[in-house]
Amino acid sequence: MYDAHASEIPLAAWQDPQGDVLLVYSEAECSIYFGCWTDAGQPADYVCRLRFKGAKGVRSYPREFVPYDYTSRHHSSILEVEASPWRAEQIEKHWRLSETVYTSHPPLPFEVRHFVVKGHDIYHEILAAEFEESRIERKDINEPRLLALIDAA
């Protein structure tokens, strides 16, 4: 375990606890998708999308358990790591680089939070300003990877 503690942020969607979590990350997008349940063991006909705004970094690990201390109280949630060493390290690197690159004007702020999205045998960590949750109905999906998340739930 890391020394960092995490707080649980409940989600409206009930994440399939045995399912995969699909990460899409580029300069233009940082989203995580997962299959959902409507009730215990009852697959939903939609996927949940977590869209991270102002994403500055991601990292992923193929492990079932996250290395942060937290109390689980909800069917479905993500974590926010408090006093995150990774966040502090990235902020320091940002400012150090900014001092050499931005000599005539101040650098852009680097205000991010450290989120963790758990899957069954994988978890993703995201540095981002905030996130929003939405759902995408099966009828509106034509991406095979997203349909596979629904079918596997």
mmCIF file of C-alpha atoms in Angstrom:
data_model
loop_
_atom_site.group_PDB
_atom_site.id
_atom_site.type_symbol
_atom_site.label_atom_id
_atom_site.label_comp_id
_atom_site.label_asym_id
_atom_site.label_seq_id
_atom_site.Cartn_x
_atom_site.Cartn_y
_atom_site.Cartn_z
ATOM 1 C CA MET A 1 0.000 0.000 0.000
ATOM 2 C CA TYR A 2 1.045 3.542 -0.675
ATOM 3 C CA ASP A 3 0.846 6.059 2.131
ATOM 4 C CA ALA A 4 -1.841 7.910 0.200
ATOM 5 C CA HIS A 5 -5.471 7.611 1.210
ATOM 6 C CA ALA A 6 -8.286 7.657 -1.357
ATOM 7 C CA SER A 7 -11.832 8.928 -1.066
ATOM 8 C CA GLU A 8 -14.659 7.121 -2.793
ATOM 9 C CA ILE A 9 -16.803 9.086 -5.265
ATOM 10 C CA PRO A 10 -20.100 7.266 -5.911
ATOM 11 C CA LEU A 11 -21.319 6.821 -9.491
ATOM 12 C CA ALA A 12 -24.920 6.799 -10.690
ATOM 13 C CA ALA A 13 -24.300 3.758 -12.918
ATOM 14 C CA TRP A 14 -23.772 0.337 -11.335
ATOM 15 C CA GLN A 15 -20.502 -0.902 -12.813
ATOM 16 C CA ASP A 16 -20.315 -4.608 -13.654
ATOM 17 C CA PRO A 17 -17.865 -5.710 -10.922
ATOM 18 C CA GLN A 18 -16.439 -8.515 -13.084
ATOM 19 C CA GLY A 19 -16.096 -6.386 -16.207
ATOM 20 C CA ASP A 20 -13.322 -4.664 -18.064
ATOM 21 C CA VAL A 21 -12.755 -0.907 -18.123
ATOM 22 C CA LEU A 22 -11.768 0.526 -21.489
ATOM 23 C CA LEU A 23 -9.487 3.593 -21.496
ATOM 24 C CA VAL A 24 -9.291 5.951 -24.486
ATOM 25 C CA TYR A 25 -6.579 8.583 -24.090
ATOM 26 C CA SER A 26 -5.244 11.106 -26.580
ATOM 27 C CA GLU A 27 -4.592 14.834 -26.751
ATOM 28 C CA ALA A 28 -8.272 15.378 -27.490
ATOM 29 C CA GLU A 29 -9.963 12.812 -25.229
ATOM 30 C CA CYS A 30 -9.650 10.950 -21.975
ATOM 31 C CA SER A 31 -12.571 8.605 -21.370
ATOM 32 C CA ILE A 32 -13.219 5.347 -19.609
ATOM 33 C CA TYR A 33 -16.078 3.050 -20.593
ATOM 34 C CA PHE A 34 -17.514 0.049 -18.761
ATOM 35 C CA GLY A 35 -20.505 -2.279 -18.850
ATOM 36 C CA CYS A 36 -23.249 -1.839 -16.257
ATOM 37 C CA TRP A 37 -25.907 -3.653 -14.297
ATOM 38 C CA THR A 38 -29.484 -2.529 -13.624
ATOM 39 C CA ASP A 39 -29.661 -4.803 -10.566
ATOM 40 C CA ALA A 40 -27.360 -7.418 -9.022
ATOM 41 C CA GLY A 41 -26.288 -9.693 -11.882
ATOM 42 C CA GLN A 42 -28.721 -8.076 -14.348
ATOM 43 C CA PRO A 43 -26.878 -6.585 -17.364
ATOM 44 C CA ALA A 44 -27.914 -3.121 -18.507
ATOM 45 C CA ASP A 45 -28.378 -2.179 -22.144
ATOM 46 C CA TYR A 46 -25.869 0.667 -21.954
ATOM 47 C CA VAL A 47 -22.287 1.506 -21.054
ATOM 48 C CA CYS A 48 -21.120 4.178 -18.678
ATOM 49 C CA ARG A 49 -18.704 6.808 -19.942
ATOM 50 C CA LEU A 50 -16.472 8.736 -17.576
ATOM 51 C CA ARG A 51 -15.089 11.732 -19.453
ATOM 52 C CA PHE A 52 -12.083 13.344 -17.807
ATOM 53 C CA LYS A 53 -11.624 17.031 -18.550
ATOM 54 C CA GLY A 54 -8.192 18.627 -18.614
ATOM 55 C CA ALA A 55 -6.408 15.268 -18.489
ATOM 56 C CA LYS A 56 -2.648 15.575 -18.064
ATOM 57 C CA GLY A 57 -1.645 11.942 -17.661
ATOM 58 C CA VAL A 58 -2.765 8.355 -17.304
ATOM 59 C CA ARG A 59 -1.225 5.135 -16.130
ATOM 60 C CA SER A 60 -2.663 1.636 -15.919
ATOM 61 C CA TYR A 61 -1.866 -1.573 -14.088
ATOM 62 C CA PRO A 62 -3.110 -5.129 -14.741
ATOM 63 C CA ARG A 63 -3.963 -5.834 -11.100
ATOM 64 C CA GLU A 64 -7.198 -6.478 -9.282
ATOM 65 C CA PHE A 65 -6.447 -4.464 -6.160
ATOM 66 C CA VAL A 66 -5.492 -0.784 -6.021
ATOM 67 C CA PRO A 67 -2.597 0.218 -3.737
ATOM 68 C CA TYR A 68 -4.560 2.923 -1.925
ATOM 69 C CA ASP A 69 -6.289 2.805 1.425
ATOM 70 C CA TYR A 70 -10.039 3.470 1.115
ATOM 71 C CA THR A 71 -13.382 2.346 2.456
ATOM 72 C CA SER A 72 -15.862 0.930 -0.053
ATOM 73 C CA ARG A 73 -19.448 1.985 0.628
ATOM 74 C CA HIS A 74 -21.065 2.019 -2.818
ATOM 75 C CA HIS A 75 -22.013 -0.451 -5.576
ATOM 76 C CA SER A 76 -20.071 1.641 -8.050
ATOM 77 C CA SER A 77 -17.495 4.353 -7.541
ATOM 78 C CA ILE A 78 -14.167 5.802 -8.526
ATOM 79 C CA LEU A 79 -11.459 6.956 -6.174
ATOM 80 C CA GLU A 80 -9.737 10.272 -5.669
ATOM 81 C CA VAL A 81 -6.282 9.964 -4.147
ATOM 82 C CA GLU A 82 -5.541 12.503 -1.447
ATOM 83 C CA ALA A 83 -1.979 13.821 -1.016
ATOM 84 C CA SER A 84 -1.035 11.955 -4.185
ATOM 85 C CA PRO A 85 2.732 11.523 -4.691
ATOM 86 C CA TRP A 86 2.177 11.065 -8.443
ATOM 87 C CA ARG A 87 0.211 14.316 -8.668
ATOM 88 C CA ALA A 88 2.868 16.206 -6.678
ATOM 89 C CA GLU A 89 5.639 14.792 -8.882
ATOM 90 C CA GLN A 90 3.861 15.804 -12.092
ATOM 91 C CA ILE A 91 3.141 19.327 -10.811
ATOM 92 C CA GLU A 92 6.810 19.755 -9.895
ATOM 93 C CA LYS A 93 7.909 18.539 -13.344
ATOM 94 C CA HIS A 94 5.430 20.901 -14.990
ATOM 95 C CA TRP A 95 6.779 23.956 -13.154
ATOM 96 C CA ARG A 96 10.418 22.953 -13.675
ATOM 97 C CA LEU A 97 9.828 22.598 -17.421
ATOM 98 C CA SER A 98 7.805 25.807 -17.470
ATOM 99 C CA GLU A 99 10.733 27.797 -16.057
ATOM 100 C CA THR A 100 12.874 26.843 -19.044
ATOM 101 C CA VAL A 101 10.188 27.062 -21.743
ATOM 102 C CA TYR A 102 8.087 30.043 -20.666
ATOM 103 C CA THR A 103 10.481 32.939 -20.121
ATOM 104 C CA SER A 104 8.299 35.803 -21.345
ATOM 105 C CA HIS A 105 4.945 34.829 -19.827
ATOM 106 C CA PRO A 106 3.740 32.599 -16.995
ATOM 107 C CA PRO A 107 2.926 28.955 -17.681
ATOM 108 C CA LEU A 108 -0.571 27.592 -17.774
ATOM 109 C CA PRO A 109 -1.771 26.270 -14.419
ATOM 110 C CA PHE A 110 -1.458 22.576 -13.716
ATOM 111 C CA GLU A 111 -4.507 22.009 -11.559
ATOM 112 C CA VAL A 112 -5.378 18.341 -11.531
ATOM 113 C CA ARG A 113 -6.857 15.722 -9.268
ATOM 114 C CA HIS A 114 -5.739 12.088 -9.084
ATOM 115 C CA PHE A 115 -8.562 9.686 -9.970
ATOM 116 C CA VAL A 116 -8.538 5.866 -9.966
ATOM 117 C CA VAL A 117 -11.026 3.754 -11.939
ATOM 118 C CA LYS A 118 -11.129 0.106 -10.901
ATOM 119 C CA GLY A 119 -11.905 -2.784 -13.199
ATOM 120 C CA HIS A 120 -11.924 -6.488 -12.383
ATOM 121 C CA ASP A 121 -8.288 -7.238 -13.178
ATOM 122 C CA ILE A 122 -7.052 -3.780 -14.171
ATOM 123 C CA TYR A 123 -7.179 -0.238 -12.904
ATOM 124 C CA HIS A 124 -6.486 3.113 -14.522
ATOM 125 C CA GLU A 125 -5.167 6.250 -12.851
ATOM 126 C CA ILE A 126 -5.904 9.640 -14.361
ATOM 127 C CA LEU A 127 -4.640 13.130 -13.590
ATOM 128 C CA ALA A 128 -7.434 15.494 -14.641
ATOM 129 C CA ALA A 129 -9.230 18.623 -13.522
ATOM 130 C CA GLU A 130 -12.608 16.921 -13.222
ATOM 131 C CA PHE A 131 -14.817 14.216 -14.692
ATOM 132 C CA GLU A 132 -18.385 13.796 -15.819
ATOM 133 C CA GLU A 133 -20.440 10.635 -15.956
ATOM 134 C CA SER A 134 -22.871 9.751 -18.737
ATOM 135 C CA ARG A 135 -24.365 6.665 -20.285
ATOM 136 C CA ILE A 136 -24.540 5.530 -23.862
ATOM 137 C CA GLU A 137 -27.456 3.330 -24.866
ATOM 138 C CA ARG A 138 -26.816 0.217 -26.970
ATOM 139 C CA LYS A 139 -28.922 1.616 -29.828
ATOM 140 C CA ASP A 140 -26.492 4.559 -30.094
ATOM 141 C CA ILE A 141 -23.329 2.422 -30.150
ATOM 142 C CA ASN A 142 -21.593 1.152 -33.277
ATOM 143 C CA GLU A 143 -18.116 0.638 -31.760
ATOM 144 C CA PRO A 144 -17.509 -3.140 -31.329
ATOM 145 C CA ARG A 145 -15.401 -2.683 -28.170
ATOM 146 C CA LEU A 146 -18.229 -0.846 -26.444
ATOM 147 C CA LEU A 147 -20.796 -3.437 -27.548
ATOM 148 C CA ALA A 148 -18.496 -6.127 -26.138
ATOM 149 C CA LEU A 149 -18.606 -4.404 -22.726
ATOM 150 C CA ILE A 150 -22.418 -4.654 -22.750
ATOM 151 C CA ASP A 151 -22.394 -8.269 -23.922
ATOM 152 C CA ALA A 152 -19.892 -9.293 -21.234
ATOM 153 C CA ALA A 153 -21.816 -7.664 -18.349
#
